[in-house]
Coordinates of C-alpha atoms and ligand atoms in Angstrom, one line a residue:
X286 CA -0.1 0.4 0.3
X287 CA 1.0 3.4 -0.9
X288 CA 0.3 6.6 1.3
X289 CA 0.2 10.4 -1.1
X290 CA 1.5 13.1 0.9
X291 CA -1.3 16.0 1.8
X292 CA 0.3 19.5 0.8
X293 CA 1.3 21.1 3.3
X294 CA 2.4 24.8 1.9
X295 CA 4.7 27.0 3.8
X296 CA 1.8 29.9 3.7
X297 CA 3.8 32.8 1.4
X298 CA 2.3 36.3 3.3
X299 CA 5.2 36.7 6.3
X300 CA 6.8 38.3 3.1
X301 CA 6.0 41.3 1.6
X302 CA 8.2 42.4 -2.1
X303 CA 7.4 45.8 -3.5
X304 CA 6.4 46.3 -7.1
X305 CA 9.8 47.9 -7.8
X306 CA 13.6 48.3 -6.8
X307 CA 16.5 50.7 -6.6
X308 CA 20.0 49.9 -5.4
X309 CA 21.4 50.1 -2.1
X310 CA 23.7 52.7 -1.8
X311 CA 25.6 55.3 1.3
X312 CA 22.8 52.6 3.1
X313 CA 19.4 54.1 1.7
X314 CA 17.7 53.1 -0.8
X315 CA 17.5 55.0 -4.4
X316 CA 15.6 55.1 -7.4
X317 CA 17.1 53.0 -10.9
X318 CA 16.9 53.6 -14.1
X319 CA 16.1 51.3 -15.8
X320 CA 14.2 48.0 -14.7
X321 CA 14.0 44.7 -15.7
X322 CA 11.6 41.6 -14.2
X323 CA 11.7 39.0 -11.4
X324 CA 10.3 35.5 -11.8
X325 CA 9.5 32.3 -9.9
X326 CA 10.4 29.9 -11.5
X327 CA 8.1 27.9 -10.4
X328 CA 5.4 29.9 -11.9
X329 CA 6.6 32.6 -13.7
X330 CA 5.0 35.1 -11.6
X331 CA 6.4 38.2 -12.0
X332 CA 7.7 39.2 -8.1
X333 CA 9.1 42.8 -8.7
X334 CA 11.0 45.3 -11.3
X335 CA 15.2 44.8 -11.0
X336 CA 16.8 47.9 -11.5
X337 CA 19.3 47.7 -14.2
X338 CA 22.6 49.3 -12.4
X339 CA 24.8 51.2 -14.9
X340 CA 28.5 53.1 -14.6
X341 CA 27.2 56.0 -12.9
X342 CA 25.3 53.7 -10.2
X343 CA 28.7 51.5 -9.3
X344 CA 30.6 55.4 -9.3
X345 CA 28.2 56.7 -6.2
X346 CA 28.1 52.5 -4.4
X347 CA 31.5 52.8 -4.3
X348 CA 31.9 56.1 -3.5
X349 CA 29.9 55.2 -0.2
X350 CA 32.2 52.0 0.1
X351 CA 35.1 54.6 -0.4
X352 CA 33.8 57.1 1.8
X353 CA 33.0 54.3 4.9
X354 CA 36.2 52.8 4.9
X355 CA 38.6 55.9 5.4
X356 CA 35.9 57.7 7.5
X357 CA 34.4 54.9 10.1
X358 CA 34.3 51.8 8.9
X359 CA 38.3 51.5 9.1
X360 CA 38.6 53.0 12.7
X361 CA 36.3 50.9 14.2
X362 CA 38.4 48.5 16.3
X363 CA 37.5 44.4 15.2
X364 CA 35.5 44.4 18.8
X365 CA 33.5 47.1 17.5
X366 CA 32.6 45.5 13.7
X367 CA 32.4 41.9 15.4
X368 CA 29.6 43.8 17.0
X369 CA 27.6 45.0 14.8
X370 CA 28.0 41.7 13.1
X371 CA 26.3 39.8 15.2
X372 CA 23.4 41.7 15.6
X373 CA 22.6 41.0 11.1
X374 CA 23.1 37.7 13.1
X375 CA 20.7 38.1 15.2
X376 CA 18.5 39.8 12.6
X377 CA 19.3 37.3 10.2
X378 CA 17.9 34.3 12.7
X379 CA 14.6 36.3 13.8
X380 CA 13.8 36.4 10.4
X381 CA 14.4 33.4 9.5
X382 CA 11.6 32.4 7.8
X383 CA 11.0 35.9 5.9
X384 CA 13.9 35.2 4.0
X385 CA 13.5 31.2 3.6
X386 CA 10.0 31.5 1.7
X387 CA 11.3 35.1 -0.4
X388 CA 14.9 32.9 -1.2
X389 CA 12.3 30.5 -2.8
X390 CA 9.7 31.9 -4.1
X391 CA 12.9 33.8 -6.3
X392 CA 15.7 30.9 -6.5
X393 CA 12.2 28.8 -6.8
X394 CA 14.1 26.2 -4.7
X395 CA 13.0 24.0 -1.7
X396 CA 11.3 24.9 1.8
X397 CA 12.7 22.2 3.4
X398 CA 16.1 23.0 1.8
X399 CA 15.7 27.1 2.4
X400 CA 14.2 26.8 5.9
X401 CA 16.4 24.3 7.2
X402 CA 20.6 25.0 5.2
X403 CA 20.4 27.7 3.7
X404 CA 19.4 30.8 6.1
X405 CA 20.6 28.5 8.4
X406 CA 24.0 28.6 6.9
X407 CA 23.6 31.6 6.0
X408 CA 23.9 33.0 10.2
X409 CA 26.6 31.0 10.9
X410 CA 28.7 32.3 8.7
X411 CA 28.1 36.2 10.1
X412 CA 28.7 34.4 13.8
X413 CA 31.5 32.5 12.2
X414 CA 33.2 36.0 11.1
X415 CA 32.0 38.6 13.9
X416 CA 34.3 35.9 16.2
X417 CA 37.1 36.5 14.0
X418 CA 36.6 40.0 14.1
X419 CA 38.8 41.6 16.8
X420 CA 40.8 38.5 17.2
X421 CA 42.2 39.3 13.4
X422 CA 46.6 39.7 15.4
X423 CA 45.4 35.8 16.4
X424 CA 45.0 34.3 13.3
X425 CA 48.4 34.0 12.1
X426 CA 48.3 35.8 8.8
X427 CA 50.6 38.9 9.8
X428 CA 50.4 41.1 13.5
X429 CA 48.4 44.0 13.0
X430 CA 46.8 42.5 9.4
X431 CA 45.1 45.0 7.1
X432 CA 41.8 45.2 4.9
X433 CA 41.7 46.4 1.1
X434 CA 39.1 49.3 1.4
X435 CA 36.4 48.2 -0.9
X436 CA 35.6 44.6 -1.9
X437 CA 33.3 44.0 -5.4
X438 CA 31.8 41.0 -4.6
X439 CA 30.0 39.2 -7.7
X440 CA 27.6 36.2 -6.8
X441 CA 25.1 33.8 -9.0
X442 CA 22.1 32.8 -8.0
X443 CA 22.3 29.3 -7.2
X444 CA 22.7 30.2 -3.4
X445 CA 21.6 34.4 -3.5
X446 CA 22.0 34.9 0.2
X447 CA 24.3 32.1 1.0
X448 CA 27.2 33.3 -1.3
X449 CA 26.0 36.6 -0.3
X450 CA 26.7 35.5 3.6
X451 CA 30.7 34.2 2.4
X452 CA 31.5 36.9 0.4
X453 CA 30.0 40.3 2.6
X454 CA 30.6 38.4 7.1
X455 CA 34.7 38.1 5.8
X456 CA 34.8 41.3 4.2
X457 CA 33.2 42.9 7.2
X458 CA 34.8 41.5 10.1
X459 CA 38.6 41.9 8.2
X460 CA 37.5 45.7 8.2
X461 CA 36.4 45.6 4.2
X462 CA 34.1 47.6 2.6
X463 CA 31.7 45.9 0.3
X464 CA 30.0 47.2 -3.3
X465 CA 28.2 43.8 -3.9
X466 CA 25.7 42.7 -7.0
X467 CA 23.1 39.7 -6.9
X468 CA 22.3 37.6 -10.1
X469 CA 19.6 39.3 -12.3
X470 CA 17.2 35.7 -11.8
X471 CA 17.9 36.7 -7.9
X472 CA 18.1 39.7 -6.5
X473 CA 15.0 40.0 -4.0
X474 CA 16.7 38.3 -0.2
X475 CA 19.9 40.7 -1.1
X476 CA 17.8 43.4 -1.2
X477 CA 15.9 42.7 2.0
X478 CA 20.0 42.2 3.4
X479 CA 20.1 46.0 2.0
X480 CA 17.4 45.6 5.2
X481 CA 18.7 44.3 7.8
X482 CA 22.3 46.4 7.9
X483 CA 19.4 49.1 7.9
X484 CA 18.2 47.6 11.3
X485 CA 21.0 46.3 12.6
X486 CA 22.6 50.6 12.0
X487 CA 25.3 49.5 10.0
X488 CA 27.1 52.4 9.5
X489 CA 26.5 54.0 5.6
X490 CA 27.8 52.7 2.7
X491 CA 29.3 49.7 4.4
X492 CA 27.2 47.1 2.9
X493 CA 26.3 48.9 -0.9
X494 CA 23.9 46.6 -3.2
X495 CA 23.9 47.3 -7.0
X496 CA 21.6 45.6 -8.7
X497 CA 21.7 44.4 -13.0
X498 CA 22.9 42.5 -14.8
X499 CA 26.8 41.2 -16.3
X500 CA 27.4 44.9 -17.8
X501 CA 26.9 45.6 -14.2
X502 CA 29.5 42.5 -13.1
X503 CA 31.2 44.0 -15.7
X504 CA 31.6 47.8 -14.0
X505 CA 32.1 46.7 -10.1
X506 CA 35.5 44.8 -11.9
X507 CA 37.1 48.0 -13.6
X508 CA 36.7 50.3 -11.5
X509 CA 39.7 51.6 -10.2
X510 CA 38.2 52.4 -6.7
X511 CA 38.1 48.3 -6.0
X512 CA 40.9 46.6 -4.2
X513 CA 39.8 43.3 -4.2
X514 CA 37.4 41.6 -6.5
X515 CA 35.4 38.4 -4.8
X516 CA 33.1 36.2 -7.4
X517 CA 31.6 32.5 -7.8
X518 CA 29.6 32.2 -10.7
X519 CA 30.8 30.3 -13.9
X520 CA 34.3 29.5 -15.1
X521 CA 34.5 31.0 -18.5
X522 CA 33.1 35.0 -16.2
X523 CA 36.0 34.0 -13.9
X524 CA 38.3 33.8 -16.4
X525 CA 36.6 36.9 -18.1
X526 CA 37.7 38.9 -15.0
X527 CA 40.8 37.4 -15.0
X528 CA 41.8 38.6 -17.7
X529 CA 40.0 42.2 -17.5
X530 CA 42.3 42.0 -13.5
X531 CA 45.7 40.8 -15.2
X532 CA 47.9 43.6 -15.6
X533 CA 45.8 45.7 -12.2
X534 CA 47.1 45.3 -9.0
X535 CA 43.0 44.2 -7.6
X536 CA 43.5 41.1 -5.6
X537 CA 41.3 38.2 -6.9
X538 CA 39.4 35.7 -5.5
X539 CA 37.8 33.2 -8.5
X540 CA 34.6 31.0 -7.2
X541 CA 34.4 28.8 -10.1
X542 CA 32.9 25.0 -11.5
X543 CA 32.6 21.8 -10.7
X544 CA 32.5 18.6 -12.6
X545 CA 32.6 16.5 -8.6
X546 CA 33.4 13.0 -8.7
X547 CA 31.6 10.5 -5.7
X548 CA 33.8 7.5 -5.9
X549 CA 32.1 4.2 -4.3
X550 CA 34.5 1.3 -3.8
X551 CA 33.3 -2.5 -3.5
X552 CA 33.5 -2.6 -0.1
X553 CA 31.1 0.7 0.3
X554 CA 28.0 1.3 3.4
X555 CA 25.6 0.6 0.2
X556 CA 22.2 1.7 2.1
X557 CA 24.2 5.0 2.8
X558 CA 26.0 5.7 0.0
X559 CA 22.7 5.9 -2.4
X560 CA 21.6 8.6 -0.4
X561 CA 25.1 10.6 0.1
X562 CA 24.7 10.2 -4.3
X563 CA 21.1 11.3 -4.1
X564 CA 22.1 14.4 -2.0
X565 CA 25.4 14.9 -3.9
X566 CA 23.7 15.7 -6.9
X567 CA 19.7 16.6 -6.5
X568 CA 20.8 18.8 -3.6
X569 CA 19.2 22.3 -4.7
X570 CA 18.1 20.7 -8.8
X571 CA 21.6 19.7 -9.0
X572 CA 23.5 23.6 -9.2
X573 CA 25.8 23.8 -6.9
X574 CA 29.2 23.9 -8.9
X575 CA 30.5 21.4 -6.1
X576 CA 27.5 18.5 -7.5
X577 CA 29.3 14.8 -6.9
X578 CA 27.9 14.9 -10.3
X579 CA 29.8 11.9 -11.9
X580 CA 29.1 8.7 -9.7
X581 CA 32.4 6.9 -10.7
X582 CA 31.4 3.2 -9.1
X583 CA 33.6 0.2 -9.0
X584 CA 32.1 -2.2 -11.5
X585 CA 31.3 -5.2 -9.2
X586 CA 29.5 -3.1 -7.0
X587 CA 27.6 -0.2 -10.1
X588 CA 24.5 -2.9 -10.6
X589 CA 23.2 -2.7 -7.5
X590 CA 24.6 -0.1 -6.3
X591 CA 21.7 1.6 -10.5
X592 CA 19.1 -0.3 -8.7
X593 CA 19.3 1.0 -5.7
X594 CA 19.7 3.6 -7.2
X595 CA 17.1 3.8 -8.9
X596 CA 14.2 2.9 -6.3
X597 CA 15.2 5.2 -4.4
X598 CA 15.2 8.5 -7.6
X599 CA 11.2 7.3 -7.6
X600 CA 10.9 8.3 -4.3
X601 CA 11.9 12.1 -5.0
X602 CA 8.7 14.4 -4.9
X603 CA 9.5 16.7 -7.4
X604 CA 6.6 20.2 -7.7
X605 CA 5.8 23.8 -5.5
X606 CA 9.0 24.1 -4.0
X607 CA 6.8 26.1 -1.1
X608 CA 5.5 22.5 -0.5
X609 CA 7.0 21.2 2.6
X610 CA 7.0 17.5 0.9
X611 CA 8.9 19.2 -2.1
X612 CA 12.5 17.3 -2.3
X613 CA 13.4 18.8 -5.9
X614 CA 12.4 22.4 -6.7
X615 CA 12.2 24.9 -9.9
X616 CA 15.0 25.0 -12.4
X617 CA 16.3 28.5 -11.7
X618 CA 15.7 30.1 -15.3
X619 CA 14.4 29.1 -18.5
X620 CA 18.0 29.3 -19.9
X621 CA 19.1 26.9 -17.1
X622 CA 16.7 24.9 -18.5
X623 CA 17.5 25.1 -21.7
X624 CA 20.8 24.8 -21.1
X625 CA 20.0 21.6 -19.5
X626 CA 18.2 19.4 -22.1
X627 CA 20.6 21.0 -24.5
X628 CA 23.7 19.2 -22.0
X629 CA 20.9 15.7 -21.5
X630 CA 20.4 16.5 -25.7
X631 CA 24.1 15.7 -26.5
X632 CA 24.4 12.5 -23.5
X633 CA 22.2 11.1 -26.1
X634 CA 23.2 11.5 -28.7
X635 CA 26.9 10.6 -27.5
X636 CA 25.0 7.1 -26.6
X637 CA 24.9 6.9 -23.6
X638 CA 22.0 5.7 -21.3
X639 CA 19.5 8.6 -20.2
X640 CA 16.4 7.6 -16.9
X641 CA 14.6 9.6 -14.7
X642 CA 11.2 8.3 -13.0
X643 CA 8.4 9.2 -13.5
X644 CA 7.5 12.6 -12.4
X645 CA 3.8 14.6 -13.3
X646 CA 5.6 18.4 -13.9
X647 CA 3.9 21.2 -14.1
X648 CA 3.0 22.8 -18.0
X649 CA 4.2 26.3 -16.0
X650 CA 7.6 27.3 -14.7
X651 CA 10.9 26.1 -15.3
X652 CA 11.3 22.0 -14.6
X653 CA 13.5 19.2 -15.0
X654 CA 12.8 15.2 -13.7
X655 CA 16.2 13.5 -11.6
X656 CA 17.9 11.3 -14.9
X657 CA 20.9 10.1 -14.5
X658 CA 23.1 8.3 -18.1
X659 CA 24.6 5.2 -17.7
X660 CA 27.2 4.0 -20.1
X661 CA 28.4 7.4 -19.7
X662 CA 32.9 6.8 -21.1
X663 CA 35.3 10.2 -20.2
X664 CA 35.2 10.9 -23.5
X665 CA 31.4 12.1 -23.3
X666 CA 30.8 16.3 -23.2
X667 CA 28.3 15.3 -19.6
X668 CA 31.3 13.7 -18.5
X669 CA 33.3 16.7 -18.7
X670 CA 31.6 19.7 -18.8
X671 CA 29.1 20.7 -16.1
X672 CA 25.4 20.5 -16.9
X673 CA 24.2 22.4 -13.9
X674 CA 20.9 20.5 -13.0
X675 CA 19.7 16.9 -12.0
X676 CA 21.3 15.4 -14.1
X677 CA 23.9 11.9 -13.1
X678 CA 27.0 11.1 -15.3
X679 CA 27.7 7.8 -14.4
X680 CA 30.7 5.8 -15.0
X681 CA 32.2 2.6 -13.8
X682 CA 36.4 1.1 -12.6
X683 CA 38.0 -1.9 -11.7
X684 CA 41.3 -0.5 -9.5
X685 CA 41.5 2.1 -6.9
X686 CA 44.0 3.0 -9.8
X687 CA 42.1 3.4 -12.3
X688 CA 39.1 5.4 -10.2
X689 CA 41.1 8.2 -9.2
X690 CA 43.2 8.8 -12.8
X691 CA 39.3 8.4 -14.3
X692 CA 38.1 11.4 -10.8
X693 CA 40.5 13.1 -11.5
X694 CA 40.3 13.4 -15.3
X695 CA 38.1 16.7 -16.1
X696 CA 39.1 20.1 -16.5
X697 CA 38.4 21.7 -13.1
X698 CA 39.4 20.1 -9.4
X699 CA 36.6 22.0 -7.2
X700 CA 35.4 18.6 -5.1
X701 CA 34.6 14.7 -4.6
X702 CA 33.7 12.0 -2.5
X703 CA 35.3 9.2 -1.1
X704 CA 32.7 6.1 -0.2
X705 CA 34.3 2.9 1.4
X706 CA 34.1 1.6 4.9
X707 CA 38.2 1.3 5.2
X708 CA 39.5 4.3 6.6
X709 CA 43.3 3.7 5.3
X710 CA 41.9 3.5 1.6
X711 CA 40.0 6.6 2.8
X712 CA 43.4 8.9 3.4
X713 CA 45.5 6.7 0.5
X714 CA 42.1 9.1 -2.2
X715 CA 41.5 12.2 -0.6
X716 CA 45.8 12.1 -1.0
X717 CA 45.4 11.4 -4.6
X718 CA 42.6 13.8 -5.5
X719 CA 42.7 17.0 -7.4
X720 CA 40.2 18.4 -5.3
X721 CA 40.1 21.5 -3.4
X722 CA 37.1 19.5 -1.3
X723 CA 36.9 16.1 -0.2
X724 CA 34.1 14.3 1.6
X725 CA 34.2 10.9 3.1
X726 CA 31.3 8.8 2.9
X727 CA 29.0 12.0 2.3
X728 CA 28.2 14.9 0.7
X729 CA 27.4 18.5 0.7
X730 CA 27.7 19.1 3.7
X731 CA 29.7 23.4 4.7
X732 CA 30.4 24.8 7.8
X733 CA 31.9 28.3 7.7
X734 CA 34.5 27.4 10.1
X735 CA 35.5 25.0 6.7
X736 CA 37.7 26.5 3.8
X737 CA 35.7 26.0 0.4
X738 CA 37.8 26.4 -3.1
X739 CA 39.1 24.5 -5.8
X740 CA 41.9 23.7 -8.7
X741 CA 42.7 23.9 -12.1
X742 CA 39.6 25.3 -14.0
X743 CA 37.2 25.9 -10.5
X744 CA 39.0 28.7 -9.7
X745 CA 41.4 30.4 -6.5
X746 CA 41.5 31.0 -2.9
X747 CA 39.4 29.5 -0.4
X748 CA 36.2 31.2 1.1
X749 CA 35.4 30.5 4.4
X750 CA 37.7 29.9 7.8
X751 CA 41.5 31.4 8.3
X752 CA 42.4 30.9 4.6
X753 CA 39.2 32.7 3.4
X754 CA 40.0 35.6 6.4
X755 CA 43.0 36.0 4.7
X756 CA 41.5 36.4 1.5
X757 CA 40.7 39.8 2.9
X758 CA 43.6 40.8 4.0
X759 CA 46.6 42.3 2.6
X760 CA 49.5 39.4 3.2
X761 CA 46.8 37.3 4.0
X762 CA 49.0 34.8 1.3
X763 CA 48.0 31.5 2.7
X764 CA 44.6 31.8 1.0
X765 CA 45.7 31.4 -2.5
X766 CA 43.9 34.0 -4.0
X767 CA 45.3 36.3 -6.4
Ligands
NDP1318 P1 27.8 34.0 -14.1 O1 29.2 33.2 -13.9 O2 27.6 34.3 -16.3 O3 26.6 34.4 -13.2 C1 27.4 35.3 -11.8 C2 27.9 36.7 -12.2 O4 28.7 36.9 -12.9 C3 26.1 36.6 -12.0 O5 25.9 37.9 -11.0 C4 25.9 37.5 -13.3 O6 25.7 38.9 -13.4 C5 28.2 38.5 -13.0 N1 28.4 38.5 -14.2 C6 28.0 38.3 -15.7 N2 29.5 38.4 -16.9 C7 29.9 38.8 -16.1 C8 31.3 39.6 -16.4 N3 31.2 40.1 -17.8 N4 32.4 40.4 -15.8 C9 31.1 40.1 -14.1 N5 30.1 39.5 -13.7 C10 29.8 39.6 -14.6 O7 26.7 32.8 -14.6 P2 25.3 32.6 -14.8 O8 24.6 32.2 -13.8 O9 24.7 33.3 -16.1 O10 26.0 30.5 -15.1 C11 25.7 30.8 -16.6 C12 26.5 29.0 -15.8 O11 27.6 29.5 -14.9 C13 25.3 28.6 -15.5 O12 24.6 27.3 -16.1 C14 26.4 26.9 -14.4 O13 26.7 26.4 -15.4 C15 28.1 28.7 -14.2 N6 27.2 28.5 -12.3 C16 28.1 27.6 -11.5 C17 28.1 28.6 -10.1 C18 29.2 28.1 -9.1 O14 28.9 28.4 -8.1 N7 30.4 27.5 -9.7 C19 27.3 29.1 -10.2 C20 25.6 30.2 -11.2 C21 26.5 28.7 -12.3 P3 24.0 38.0 -14.7 O15 22.8 36.9 -13.3 O16 23.5 39.6 -14.3 O17 24.0 37.7 -15.8

């Protein structure tokens, strides 16, 4: 007998969305000139209109951030800066439900994830960095380490508020001021965060938010008043930024794409591994730079794992992101859905076998059923390129060394997972994997104290932990950033 879940929708009444937003500059909302709509990707309903920032808006934001740095923020002690960060963290906790609902509406990710993962981690990042603000002398980064001044920060749409927290919290803790641009499709929680800055009475100009598109991001990158760039997004845009700043003395951390390998050895605990594979690729609709998007199975257990994985995938509930039972929400945009469909079609054309469970997908909004491709080889594009959706490519190996070689055979080096009962095998594998983050018998676990970042085309530098602080401080070489 099968039990059906009754709908359990979260109310959206807690959220109040204005019909139109401007930029947040020097502590106030200022009107924009041109606007573009932002939609709910689950329904295509227009939620609001967002200002398209141009160079003059970026100029004003940088001027406000420079003034705030010189006149106020650089004059405060670490202890005083820390108080603001604690205050922001507490307000974020108090308004957690409002942020979770708004993020789900604007991004399409399930409320279960915004409520239980994104927003608690956002608050945790502010608490963690608040604790560092008055202890920078003891972080092993030299005596009295100095901030750069104004940091330009550009973030993507997959974890909108969380990526803001990853950027803003360390910048403020280390004494920098900020000009941040959220992604075009997901600006609403950043604008609500601007209200939190006002509520916390953060001095004017310490945080400035200019909304817009790629050209707004480029204006931030190229602005002479900005001394440090922190970017998360695609490898293509990361390369453009690297080229743009190559002949300047601007510092940068670039958090780019990935094609994470989840390697399963023949002694892995099967049921736990299947759960970890599902979490690795279907968490956040697979819109995760460190997603375990390549499953690399030891041949002797491949059949059993794939069989169990299909049974487990049939139980993934795809649908209304505001429903508390939903596991997999909407794809963030029409463009991203197109990209997922295109690359999946390439998988078909290259001869891999596609499988998805039966899903009733709505006609409105952007949806893609959880999908696996078996029979994938290393030469296939779906084994090499980031799909950034709920699509898993499955490869197999015979010897442990072959598994490692296959895992390392991509242009990326962001994340990997190892599944094995033997500690010695886990240590051996982790020593040979070229990935910045390696999980053992788990996947997609994040903590503000743990540095995050990649090798090769996955970017430069680390965010989080002591290494992440270094990236915002002069002589903070430990971060691996430019
Ligand atoms: P982008 O790299 O284009 O966007 C990331 C951010 O950079 C956005 O705020 C974007 O603005 C901005 N931006 C775009 N062009 C420039 C530029 N020339 N200079 C400065 N900033 C710029 O990623 P997309 O959102 O377009 O996604 C494309 C692909 O990137 C995805 O399919 C996925 O594969 C990958 N991706 C990877 C992420 C990761 O965490 N590694 C995160 C997001 C995407 P705007 O939103 O207006 O375009």
